[in-house]
Amino acid sequence: MSIPDIMLNHTKVAEATKDLIVKLSYVYNFDEEATTNIIKNSINDKHNIDVALLKNNYKNYYQFEHSGKLPSIVYKTQPDNLKKEVTSNSKKDKAIYMFENTSPYAFICSKSKTEKPTKAELEILEYLLVDMDLKPGVVNVLIDYVLRINNNKLTKNFIVAIASQWKRSNIEKVEDAMKFAQQEKNSKNEIQTKVITRKTKEEVKPVWFDKDIDIEVDLDKQKEIEEMLSGV
């Protein structure tokens, strides 16, 4: 409200934009003064908040203030209220514990076997955690799933497509993400199996199928056969 009406049309600020401001301020840990300055710099010539510009200004402001560092959320683990109580030493429970108690930053390093992710990998993490608002543990499951089905490649467009589906399905817990990923994998395998089976069952046509074939007829022989048949 410290921004004057002549500068910002308050009645046109959507609830989704307000929620985004709250979320980004939390992620980047900005106070009211910093948030106000960012909003002011994100107002377009129609006196409305440009959401794309807003996101970019948050990122740029944070990196300027923190010498180019990423928001601390990439180093955080799954929130305690969304963690599963581990009750066994099963393979599944061990995997859940690992996904929940490893930060996306550390997880992607372990997968890449490097001490630091590439710039492209960091941008993917930031997009999933900030723009998509996925939980850290869910991001870990997503990265693991994509690497398994995409020949160990983290292609952003491919990841975003899956992340969007998970977001729409409101997946926040690691166990739910693992179950969803397994269902998707089973579905893909089933489709591939059906395709292979269909191709196998298809009739293999001989080279002469559907071709016009010229047959040379021995007229004398044909007459002989006809005479034999007439006497039957």
XYZ file of C-alpha atoms in Angstrom:
232
model
C 0.000 0.000 0.000
C 3.033 2.287 0.189
C 3.001 2.402 -3.619
C 0.750 5.294 -4.750
C -2.327 4.651 -6.909
C -0.980 6.900 -9.634
C 1.885 4.430 -10.022
C 0.083 1.117 -9.482
C -3.534 0.208 -10.180
C -4.185 -1.737 -6.954
C -7.607 -2.968 -8.062
C -6.028 -4.758 -11.021
C -3.547 -6.780 -8.980
C -4.708 -10.393 -9.226
C -4.772 -12.686 -6.205
C -2.363 -15.018 -8.015
C 0.118 -12.134 -8.323
C -0.219 -11.321 -4.629
C 0.414 -14.957 -3.750
C 3.445 -14.968 -6.030
C 4.877 -11.903 -4.267
C 4.467 -13.580 -0.875
C 6.069 -16.800 -2.127
C 9.025 -15.064 -3.793
C 9.634 -12.847 -0.776
C 9.773 -15.989 1.361
C 12.045 -17.872 -1.034
C 14.476 -14.979 -1.355
C 13.994 -13.881 2.266
C 13.224 -10.237 1.400
C 11.762 -7.741 3.850
C 8.955 -5.271 3.112
C 11.252 -2.507 1.908
C 13.107 -4.717 -0.584
C 9.831 -6.222 -1.810
C 8.323 -2.761 -2.359
C 11.306 -1.642 -4.439
C 11.114 -4.768 -6.563
C 7.382 -4.278 -7.173
C 7.949 -0.649 -8.178
C 10.511 -1.752 -10.752
C 8.085 -4.359 -12.110
C 5.211 -2.009 -13.007
C 4.526 -1.596 -16.721
C 3.220 1.439 -18.626
C -0.383 0.352 -17.933
C 0.237 0.658 -14.181
C 0.019 -3.096 -13.690
C 2.561 -5.580 -12.326
C 4.402 -7.448 -15.066
C 4.714 -10.961 -13.593
C 7.611 -12.034 -15.826
C 9.493 -8.847 -14.978
C 8.673 -9.328 -11.302
C 10.237 -12.794 -11.222
C 13.307 -11.584 -13.059
C 13.724 -8.582 -10.740
C 13.530 -10.804 -7.656
C 16.245 -13.033 -9.056
C 18.492 -10.167 -10.167
C 18.075 -8.294 -6.884
C 18.941 -11.376 -4.861
C 21.987 -12.245 -6.943
C 23.194 -8.638 -6.770
C 22.823 -8.584 -2.985
C 24.395 -12.025 -2.559
C 27.222 -11.889 -5.104
C 25.438 -14.009 -7.677
C 24.416 -16.820 -5.312
C 21.261 -18.846 -5.751
C 18.334 -18.596 -3.310
C 18.857 -20.741 -0.231
C 15.918 -22.978 -1.133
C 18.138 -25.035 -3.464
C 20.103 -26.070 -0.365
C 17.028 -26.947 1.708
C 15.512 -30.393 2.204
C 11.908 -31.573 2.299
C 9.817 -29.712 4.948
C 9.408 -31.778 8.120
C 5.599 -31.710 7.941
C 5.746 -33.421 4.533
C 8.237 -36.131 5.514
C 7.278 -39.760 6.043
C 8.080 -41.480 9.312
C 10.519 -44.227 8.361
C 9.456 -47.505 9.979
C 11.531 -50.108 8.147
C 14.787 -50.786 6.359
C 13.065 -51.637 3.106
C 14.539 -50.444 -0.169
C 11.561 -48.143 -0.674
C 11.815 -46.507 2.767
C 15.557 -45.998 2.335
C 14.910 -44.275 -1.006
C 12.226 -42.056 0.537
C 14.585 -41.090 3.376
C 17.328 -40.243 0.898
C 15.047 -38.102 -1.287
C 13.613 -36.272 1.747
C 16.898 -35.566 3.504
C 19.036 -34.514 0.547
C 18.900 -31.006 -0.889
C 18.297 -30.693 -4.650
C 21.725 -29.066 -4.940
C 23.476 -32.021 -3.264
C 21.310 -34.560 -5.093
C 22.086 -33.243 -8.569
C 25.788 -33.162 -7.641
C 25.640 -36.813 -6.601
C 23.954 -37.752 -9.868
C 26.434 -35.780 -11.961
C 29.339 -36.939 -9.763
C 30.617 -33.381 -9.529
C 31.215 -30.901 -6.722
C 29.093 -28.233 -8.366
C 26.162 -28.365 -10.822
C 26.457 -26.717 -14.223
C 24.805 -23.355 -14.858
C 22.058 -25.088 -16.872
C 21.399 -27.536 -14.030
C 21.208 -24.713 -11.490
C 18.717 -22.856 -13.665
C 16.568 -25.995 -13.825
C 16.668 -26.334 -10.026
C 15.747 -22.708 -9.523
C 12.885 -22.976 -12.008
C 11.448 -26.095 -10.366
C 11.758 -24.745 -6.816
C 10.845 -21.107 -7.385
C 8.713 -20.845 -10.508
C 7.014 -24.242 -10.225
C 7.024 -24.146 -6.411
C 7.767 -27.879 -6.123
C 9.014 -29.228 -2.805
C 12.738 -30.140 -2.552
C 12.098 -33.872 -2.066
C 9.714 -33.960 -5.027
C 12.318 -32.195 -7.175
C 14.810 -34.929 -6.281
C 12.389 -37.651 -7.368
C 11.674 -35.752 -10.586
C 15.374 -35.397 -11.429
C 15.983 -39.079 -10.704
C 12.997 -40.113 -12.841
C 13.980 -37.941 -15.812
C 17.571 -39.193 -15.762
C 16.309 -42.783 -15.800
C 13.909 -42.404 -18.722
C 15.802 -39.783 -20.746
C 19.187 -41.452 -21.199
C 20.780 -39.538 -18.286
C 19.992 -36.164 -19.866
C 18.363 -33.233 -18.044
C 16.539 -31.493 -20.872
C 14.692 -28.461 -19.502
C 11.639 -28.626 -21.780
C 11.233 -32.322 -21.016
C 11.534 -31.725 -17.252
C 9.132 -28.780 -17.300
C 6.487 -30.825 -19.118
C 6.579 -33.514 -16.411
C 6.871 -30.965 -13.589
C 3.757 -29.184 -14.843
C 1.818 -32.448 -14.718
C 3.032 -33.146 -11.170
C 2.137 -29.611 -10.107
C -1.385 -29.962 -11.498
C -1.681 -33.237 -9.603
C -0.704 -31.370 -6.411
C 2.167 -33.704 -5.564
C 3.985 -32.480 -2.451
C 5.180 -35.673 -0.754
C 8.104 -37.808 -1.865
C 6.171 -41.067 -1.603
C 3.398 -39.674 -3.822
C 5.964 -38.491 -6.369
C 7.606 -41.935 -6.432
C 4.234 -43.631 -6.907
C 3.273 -41.221 -9.700
C 6.619 -41.746 -11.450
C 6.233 -45.543 -11.240
C 2.731 -45.369 -12.688
C 3.988 -43.245 -15.564
C 6.851 -45.662 -16.202
C 4.508 -48.676 -16.134
C 2.148 -46.903 -18.533
C 4.976 -46.178 -20.985
C 6.211 -49.783 -20.767
C 2.698 -51.088 -21.400
C 2.330 -48.911 -24.486
C 5.728 -50.048 -25.812
C 4.807 -53.695 -25.210
C 1.540 -53.302 -27.119
C 3.338 -51.675 -30.048
C 5.917 -54.472 -30.197
C 3.222 -57.154 -29.923
C 1.156 -55.546 -32.679
C 4.133 -55.395 -35.004
C 4.987 -59.024 -34.284
C 1.464 -60.161 -35.070
C 1.300 -58.270 -38.336
C 1.307 -60.621 -41.315
C 4.555 -60.594 -43.201
C 3.586 -60.281 -46.834
C 5.626 -62.134 -49.455
C 7.432 -60.100 -52.064
C 4.816 -61.026 -54.652
C 1.837 -59.845 -52.571
C -0.424 -57.341 -54.353
C 1.713 -57.541 -57.500
C 0.461 -58.382 -60.962
C 2.111 -61.571 -62.165
C 2.289 -62.553 -65.782
C 1.864 -66.316 -66.277
C 2.871 -67.754 -69.622
C 0.334 -70.377 -70.688
C 1.232 -73.344 -72.901
C -1.854 -73.484 -75.146
C -1.246 -77.109 -76.268
C -0.834 -78.208 -72.668
C -3.951 -76.309 -71.614
C -5.978 -78.007 -74.397
C -4.711 -81.408 -73.281
C -5.803 -80.760 -69.724
C -9.238 -79.545 -70.816
C -9.766 -82.756 -72.889
C -8.777 -84.901 -69.929
C -11.199 -83.050 -67.646
C -14.064 -83.311 -70.156
C -13.815 -87.075 -70.002
C -14.141 -87.218 -66.228
